[in-house]
Short mmCIF file of C-alpha atoms in Angstrom, two decimals:
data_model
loop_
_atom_site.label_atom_id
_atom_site.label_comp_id
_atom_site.label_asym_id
_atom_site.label_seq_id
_atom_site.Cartn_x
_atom_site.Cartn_y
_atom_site.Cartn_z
CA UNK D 19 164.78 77.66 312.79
CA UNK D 20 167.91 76.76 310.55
CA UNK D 21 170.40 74.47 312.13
CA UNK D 22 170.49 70.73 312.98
CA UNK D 23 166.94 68.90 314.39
CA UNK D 24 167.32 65.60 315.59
CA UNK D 25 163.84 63.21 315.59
CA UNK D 26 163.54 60.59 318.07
CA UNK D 27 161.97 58.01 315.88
CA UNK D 28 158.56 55.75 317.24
CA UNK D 29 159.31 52.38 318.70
CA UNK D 30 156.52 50.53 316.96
CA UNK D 31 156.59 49.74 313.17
CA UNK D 32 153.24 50.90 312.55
CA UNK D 33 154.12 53.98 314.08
CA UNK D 34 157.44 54.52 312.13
CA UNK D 35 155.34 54.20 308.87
CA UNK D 36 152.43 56.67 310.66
CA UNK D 37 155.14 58.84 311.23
CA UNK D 38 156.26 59.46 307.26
CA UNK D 39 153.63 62.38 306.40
CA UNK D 40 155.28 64.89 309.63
CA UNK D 41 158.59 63.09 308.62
CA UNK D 42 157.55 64.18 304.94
CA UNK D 43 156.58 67.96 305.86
CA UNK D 44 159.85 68.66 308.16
CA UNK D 45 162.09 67.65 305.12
CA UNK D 46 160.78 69.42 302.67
CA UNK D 47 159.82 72.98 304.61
CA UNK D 48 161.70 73.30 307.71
CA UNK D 49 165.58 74.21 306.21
CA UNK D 50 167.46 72.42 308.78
CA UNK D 51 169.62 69.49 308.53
CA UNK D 52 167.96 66.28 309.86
CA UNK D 53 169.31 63.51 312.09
CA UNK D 54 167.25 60.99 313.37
CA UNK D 55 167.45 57.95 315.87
CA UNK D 56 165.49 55.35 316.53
CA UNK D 57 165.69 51.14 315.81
CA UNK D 58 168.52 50.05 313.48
CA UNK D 59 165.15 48.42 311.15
CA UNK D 60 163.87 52.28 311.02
CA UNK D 61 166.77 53.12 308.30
CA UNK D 62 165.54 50.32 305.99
CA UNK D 63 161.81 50.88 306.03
CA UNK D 64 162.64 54.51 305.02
CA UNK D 65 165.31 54.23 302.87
CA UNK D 66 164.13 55.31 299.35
CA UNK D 67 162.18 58.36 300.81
CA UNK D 68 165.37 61.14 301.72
CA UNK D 69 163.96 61.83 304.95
CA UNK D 70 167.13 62.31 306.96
CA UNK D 71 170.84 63.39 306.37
CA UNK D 72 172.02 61.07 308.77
CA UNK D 73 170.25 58.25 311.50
CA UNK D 74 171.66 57.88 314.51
CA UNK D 75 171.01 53.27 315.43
CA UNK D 76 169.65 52.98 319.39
CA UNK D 77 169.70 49.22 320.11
CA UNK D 78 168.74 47.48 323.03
CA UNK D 79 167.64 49.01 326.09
CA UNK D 80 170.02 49.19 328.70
CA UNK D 81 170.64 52.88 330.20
CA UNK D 82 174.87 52.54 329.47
CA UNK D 83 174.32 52.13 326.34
CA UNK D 84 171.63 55.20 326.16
CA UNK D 85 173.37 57.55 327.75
CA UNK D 86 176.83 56.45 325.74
CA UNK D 87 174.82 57.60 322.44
CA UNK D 88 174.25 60.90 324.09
CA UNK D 89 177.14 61.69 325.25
CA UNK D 90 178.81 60.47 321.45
CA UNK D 91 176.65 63.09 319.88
CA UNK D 92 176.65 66.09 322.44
CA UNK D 93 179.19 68.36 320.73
CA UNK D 94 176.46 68.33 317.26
CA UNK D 95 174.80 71.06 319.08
CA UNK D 96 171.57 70.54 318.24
CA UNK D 97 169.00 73.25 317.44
CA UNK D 98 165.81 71.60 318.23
CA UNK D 99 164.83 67.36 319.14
CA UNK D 100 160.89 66.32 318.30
CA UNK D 101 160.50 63.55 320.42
CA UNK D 102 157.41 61.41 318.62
CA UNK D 103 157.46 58.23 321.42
CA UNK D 104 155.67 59.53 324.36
CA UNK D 105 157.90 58.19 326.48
CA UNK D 106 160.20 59.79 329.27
CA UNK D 107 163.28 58.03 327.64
CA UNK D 108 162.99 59.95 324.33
CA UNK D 109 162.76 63.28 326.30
CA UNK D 110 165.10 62.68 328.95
CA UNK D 111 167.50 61.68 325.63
CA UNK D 112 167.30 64.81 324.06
CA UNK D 113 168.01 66.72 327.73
CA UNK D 114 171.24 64.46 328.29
CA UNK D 115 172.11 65.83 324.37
CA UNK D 116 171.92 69.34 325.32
CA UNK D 117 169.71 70.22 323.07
CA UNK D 118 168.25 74.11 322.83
CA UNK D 119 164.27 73.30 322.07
CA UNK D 120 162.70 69.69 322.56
CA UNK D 121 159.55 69.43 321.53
CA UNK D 122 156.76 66.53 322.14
CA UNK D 123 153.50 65.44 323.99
CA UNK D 124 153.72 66.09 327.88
CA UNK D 125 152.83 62.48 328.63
CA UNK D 126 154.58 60.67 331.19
CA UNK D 127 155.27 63.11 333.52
CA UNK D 128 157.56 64.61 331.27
CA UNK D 129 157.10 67.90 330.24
CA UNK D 130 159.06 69.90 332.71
CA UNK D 131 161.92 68.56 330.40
CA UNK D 132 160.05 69.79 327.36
CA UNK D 133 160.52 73.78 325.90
CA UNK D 134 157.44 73.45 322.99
CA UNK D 135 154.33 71.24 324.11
CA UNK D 136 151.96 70.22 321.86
CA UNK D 137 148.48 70.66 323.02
CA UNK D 138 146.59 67.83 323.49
CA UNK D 139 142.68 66.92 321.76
CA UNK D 140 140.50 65.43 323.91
CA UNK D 141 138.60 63.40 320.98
CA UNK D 142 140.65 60.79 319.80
CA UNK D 143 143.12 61.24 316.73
CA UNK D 144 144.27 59.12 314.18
CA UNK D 145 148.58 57.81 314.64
CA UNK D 146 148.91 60.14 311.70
CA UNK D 147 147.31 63.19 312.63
CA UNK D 148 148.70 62.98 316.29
CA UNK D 149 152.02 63.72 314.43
CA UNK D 150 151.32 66.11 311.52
CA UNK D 151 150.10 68.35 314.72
CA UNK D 152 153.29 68.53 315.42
CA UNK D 153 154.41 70.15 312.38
CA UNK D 154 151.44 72.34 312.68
CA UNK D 155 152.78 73.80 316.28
CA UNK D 156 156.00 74.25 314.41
CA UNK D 157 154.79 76.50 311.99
CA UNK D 158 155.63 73.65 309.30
CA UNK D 159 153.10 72.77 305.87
CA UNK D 160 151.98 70.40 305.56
CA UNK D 161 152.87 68.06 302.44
CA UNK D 162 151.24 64.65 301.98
CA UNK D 163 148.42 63.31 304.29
CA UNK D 164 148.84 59.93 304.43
CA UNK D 165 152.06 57.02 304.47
CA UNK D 166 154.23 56.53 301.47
CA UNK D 167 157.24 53.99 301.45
CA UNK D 168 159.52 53.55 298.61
CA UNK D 169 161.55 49.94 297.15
CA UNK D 170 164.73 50.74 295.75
CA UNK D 171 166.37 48.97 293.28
CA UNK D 172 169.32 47.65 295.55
CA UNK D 173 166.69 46.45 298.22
CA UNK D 174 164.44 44.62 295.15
CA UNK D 175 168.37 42.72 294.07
CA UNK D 176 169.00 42.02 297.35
CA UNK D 177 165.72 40.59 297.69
CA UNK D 178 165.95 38.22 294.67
CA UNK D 179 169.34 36.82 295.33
CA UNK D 180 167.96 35.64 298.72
CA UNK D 181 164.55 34.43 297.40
CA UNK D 182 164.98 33.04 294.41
CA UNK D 183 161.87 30.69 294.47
CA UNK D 184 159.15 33.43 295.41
CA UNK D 185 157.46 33.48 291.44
CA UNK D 186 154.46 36.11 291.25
CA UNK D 187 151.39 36.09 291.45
CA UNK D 188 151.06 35.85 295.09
CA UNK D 189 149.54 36.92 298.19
CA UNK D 190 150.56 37.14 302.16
CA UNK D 191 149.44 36.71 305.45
CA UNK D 192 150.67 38.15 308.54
CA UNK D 193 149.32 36.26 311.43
CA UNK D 194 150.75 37.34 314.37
CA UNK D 195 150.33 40.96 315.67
CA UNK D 196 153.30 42.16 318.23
CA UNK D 197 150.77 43.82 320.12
CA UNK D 198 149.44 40.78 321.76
CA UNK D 199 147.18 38.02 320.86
CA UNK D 200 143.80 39.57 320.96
CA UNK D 201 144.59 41.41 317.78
CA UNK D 202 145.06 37.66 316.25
CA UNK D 203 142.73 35.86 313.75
CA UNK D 204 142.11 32.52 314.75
CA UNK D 205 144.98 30.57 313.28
CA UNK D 206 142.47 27.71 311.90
CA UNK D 207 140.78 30.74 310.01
CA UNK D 208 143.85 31.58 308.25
CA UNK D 209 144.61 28.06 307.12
CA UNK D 210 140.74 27.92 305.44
CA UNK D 211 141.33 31.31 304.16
CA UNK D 212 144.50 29.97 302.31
CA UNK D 213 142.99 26.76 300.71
CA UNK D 214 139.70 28.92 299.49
CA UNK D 215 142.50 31.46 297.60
CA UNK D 216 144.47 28.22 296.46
CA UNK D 217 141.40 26.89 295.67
CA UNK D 218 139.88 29.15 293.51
CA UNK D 219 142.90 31.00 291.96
CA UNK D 220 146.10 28.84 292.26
CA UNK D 221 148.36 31.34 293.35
CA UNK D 222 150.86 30.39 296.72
CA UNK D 223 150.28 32.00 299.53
CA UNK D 224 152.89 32.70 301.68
CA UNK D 225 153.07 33.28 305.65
CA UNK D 226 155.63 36.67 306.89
CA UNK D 227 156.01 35.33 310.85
CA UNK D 228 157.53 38.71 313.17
CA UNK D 229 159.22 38.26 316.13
CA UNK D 230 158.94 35.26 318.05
CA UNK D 231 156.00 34.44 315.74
CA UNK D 232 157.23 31.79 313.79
CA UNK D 233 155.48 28.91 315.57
CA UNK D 234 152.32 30.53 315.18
CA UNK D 235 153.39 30.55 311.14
CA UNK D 236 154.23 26.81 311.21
CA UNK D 237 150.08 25.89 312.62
CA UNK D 238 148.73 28.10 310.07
CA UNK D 239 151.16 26.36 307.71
CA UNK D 240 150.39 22.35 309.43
CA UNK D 241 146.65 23.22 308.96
CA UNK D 242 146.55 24.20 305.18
CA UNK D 243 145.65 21.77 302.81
CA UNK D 244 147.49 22.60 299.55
CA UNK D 245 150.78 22.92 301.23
CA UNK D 246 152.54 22.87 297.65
CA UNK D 247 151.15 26.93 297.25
CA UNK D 248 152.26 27.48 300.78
CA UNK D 249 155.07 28.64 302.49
CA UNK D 250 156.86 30.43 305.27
CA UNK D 251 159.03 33.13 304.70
CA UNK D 252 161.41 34.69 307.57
CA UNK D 253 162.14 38.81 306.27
CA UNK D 254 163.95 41.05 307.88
CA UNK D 255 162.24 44.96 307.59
CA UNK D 256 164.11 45.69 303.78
CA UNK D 257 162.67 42.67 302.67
CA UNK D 258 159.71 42.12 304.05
CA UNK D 259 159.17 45.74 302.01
CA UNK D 260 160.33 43.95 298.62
CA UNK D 261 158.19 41.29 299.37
CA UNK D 262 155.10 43.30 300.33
CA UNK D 263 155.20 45.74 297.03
CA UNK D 264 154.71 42.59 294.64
CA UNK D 265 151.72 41.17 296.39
CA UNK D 266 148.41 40.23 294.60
CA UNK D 267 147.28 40.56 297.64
CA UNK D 268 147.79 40.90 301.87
CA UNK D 269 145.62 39.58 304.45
CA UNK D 270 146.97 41.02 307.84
CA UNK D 271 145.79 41.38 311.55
CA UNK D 272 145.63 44.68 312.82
CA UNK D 273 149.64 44.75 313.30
CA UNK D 274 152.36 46.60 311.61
CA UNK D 275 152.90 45.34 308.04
CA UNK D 276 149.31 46.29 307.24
CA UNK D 277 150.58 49.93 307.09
CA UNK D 278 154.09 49.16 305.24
CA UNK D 279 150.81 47.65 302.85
CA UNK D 280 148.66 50.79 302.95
CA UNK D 281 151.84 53.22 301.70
CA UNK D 282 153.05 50.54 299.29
CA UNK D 283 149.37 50.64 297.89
CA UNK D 284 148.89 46.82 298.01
CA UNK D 285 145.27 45.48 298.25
CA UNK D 286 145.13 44.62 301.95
CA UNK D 287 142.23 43.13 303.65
CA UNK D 288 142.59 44.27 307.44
CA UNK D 289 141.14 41.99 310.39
CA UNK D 290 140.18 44.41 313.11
CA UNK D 291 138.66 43.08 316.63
CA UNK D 292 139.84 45.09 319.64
CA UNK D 293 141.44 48.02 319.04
CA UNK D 294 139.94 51.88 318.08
CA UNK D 295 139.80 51.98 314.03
CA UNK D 296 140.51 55.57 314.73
CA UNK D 297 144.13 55.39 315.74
CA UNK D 298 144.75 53.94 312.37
CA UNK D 299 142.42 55.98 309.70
CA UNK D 300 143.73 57.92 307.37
CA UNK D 301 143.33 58.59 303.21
CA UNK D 302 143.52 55.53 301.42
CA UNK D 303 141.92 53.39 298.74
CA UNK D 304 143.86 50.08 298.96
CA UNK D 305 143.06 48.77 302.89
CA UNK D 306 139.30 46.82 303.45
CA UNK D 307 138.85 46.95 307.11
CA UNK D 308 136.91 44.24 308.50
CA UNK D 309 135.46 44.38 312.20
CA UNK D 310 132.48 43.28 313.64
CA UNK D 311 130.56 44.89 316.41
CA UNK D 312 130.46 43.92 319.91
CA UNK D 313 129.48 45.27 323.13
CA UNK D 314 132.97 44.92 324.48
CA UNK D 315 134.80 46.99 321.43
CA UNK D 316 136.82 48.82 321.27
CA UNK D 317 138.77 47.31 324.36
CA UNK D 318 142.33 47.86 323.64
CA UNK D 319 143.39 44.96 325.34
CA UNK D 320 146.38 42.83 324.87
CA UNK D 321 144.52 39.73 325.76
CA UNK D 322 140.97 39.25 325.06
CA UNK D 323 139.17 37.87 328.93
CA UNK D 324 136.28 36.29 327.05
CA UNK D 325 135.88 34.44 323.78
CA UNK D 326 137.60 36.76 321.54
CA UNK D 327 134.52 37.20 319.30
CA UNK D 328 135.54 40.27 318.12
CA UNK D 329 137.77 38.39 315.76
CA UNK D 330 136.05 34.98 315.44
CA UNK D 331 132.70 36.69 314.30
CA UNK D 332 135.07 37.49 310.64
CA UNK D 333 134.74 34.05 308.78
CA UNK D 334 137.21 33.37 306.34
CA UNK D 335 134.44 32.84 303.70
CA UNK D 336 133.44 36.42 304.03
CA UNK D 337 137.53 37.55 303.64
CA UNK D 338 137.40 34.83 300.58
CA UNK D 339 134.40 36.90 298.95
CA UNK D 340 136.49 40.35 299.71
CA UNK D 341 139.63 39.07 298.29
CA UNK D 342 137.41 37.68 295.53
CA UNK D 343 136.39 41.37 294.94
CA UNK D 344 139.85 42.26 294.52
CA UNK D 345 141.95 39.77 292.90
CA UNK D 346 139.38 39.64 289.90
CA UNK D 347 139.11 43.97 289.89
CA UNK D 348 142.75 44.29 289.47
CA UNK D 349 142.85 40.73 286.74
#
């Protein structure tokens, strides 16, 4: 098909990134000119990569404002819209558009709105493969198997005139998971973890809080010893990039930023307790997953209903020893 495709980008940032290799393939083989829409943060993690010719910002949620968008962008005339969200939103979207073919997933009761369906596995996929299967269905090659993200230049400048204190080497912690707080590593854990790397190789360690997270920072922050080599830093998604891509090191919960880590190719210790490790596999040398087995994992809960062993059964000693490993490999 040669024309204009429109992508309805995922919602969640560890998504967006899981997204990049189908993102990757439909740039360079399908011939079409690409729009895409999706969070106003999307445009920034991508930038760097020339995935789209133009992005289309959806912010907020309210159903004026959604249907406004459509109806500002009906007369494109778009050829074809690959909705990756499951949801009905992203479908019924790309129906208000008028657009010729939409393809997607028929979750969510909607693929009476949908003209190409892509057949679903039964055994569970990785984030990364659930997408590249949609390129496969459209006939597209594949290019690259796993995430890439780029830093440009203007985003690294940008960076430095607003952190100006943030001297290398260093490593970061991302302690709060917008999932919920069962994919969370005991905030007293984190503080050990950071006095044992202060400890031992003097470098600060600094705290990237999301959304609504930054009180969970400031305990990590209250219960760490060598507050000199500590800090909290609040980044937006083009910085938190920058500041990700110069890491010694990243010690994340199972949450979003450990995947901007994984295509930036930063050492990244990953603390996983009650989520499927298969959603999130795919190629990669950089990313040390840490889980420990329990009767009640996977879950995939939100909120853990029982002591949350799952993640207290990782000690930060044993995440010392790992990062250990690393730091001195890469000396």
């Amino acid at each position: 098909m040669t024309g204009k495709t429109i992508v309805y980008l995922p919602n969640w940032l560890g998504d967006m990134v899981m997204a990049v290799p189908f993102l990757h393939a439909l740039r360079q083989h399908s011939g079409d000119e690409i729009w895409a829409i999706g969070k106003e943060s999307a445009i920034h993690l991508y930038n760097g990569l020339n995935l789209f010719d133009r992005f289309v910002p959806i912010n907020g949620k309210g159903l004026s404002l959604f249907f406004e968008t459509a109806n500002k962008f009906k007369k494109v005339g778009f050829a074809r819209g690959i909705a990756l969200p499951h949801s009905f939103r992203s479908a019924l979207f790309f129906y208000n558009l008028r657009v010729r073919e939409i393809v997607g997933y028929a979750r969510n009761k909607r693929g009476f709105i949908l003209n190409l369906k892509v057949e679903e596995r039964e055994e569970l996929e990785s984030t990364v493969e659930h997408y590249l299967r949609i390129a496969d269905i459209l006939g597209i090659p594949r290019s690259i198997e796993a995430p890439v993200l780029a830093v440009t230049s203007d985003e690294e400048e940008k960076f430095d005139h607003e952190f100006t204190n943030m001297t290398k080497p260093y490593g970061v912690m991302i302690v709060g998971a917008q999932y919920g707080p069962s994919k969370c590593w005991p905030v007293e854990y984190f503080s050990e973890l950071a006095d044992l790397v202060i400890d031992r190789y003097g470098m600060n360690v600094y705290m990237l809080p999301g959304r609504n997270e930054d009180d969970l920072a400031r305990k990590v922050y209250d219960g760490i010893r060598s507050k000199d080599h500590a800090g909290i830093k609040s980044v937006n998604i083009r910085d938190m990039k920058v500041c990700l891509s110069r890491a010694a090191f990243a010690v994340s919960n199972d949450t979003g930023p450990r995947h901007i880590c994984a295509a930036l190719s930063i050492p990244t210790v990953v603390l996983a307790g009650p989520m499927d490790k298969r959603y999130t596999a795919y190629p990669g040398t950089s990313t040390r997953v840490v889980s420990k087995d329990m009767a009640c994992r996977p879950c995939n809960k939100k909120t853990c209903d029982s002591d949350h062993e799952c993640m207290r059964g990782i000690k930060p000693q044993e995440v010392s020893q790992i990062l250990g490993d690393i730091l001195e490999k890469n000396a």
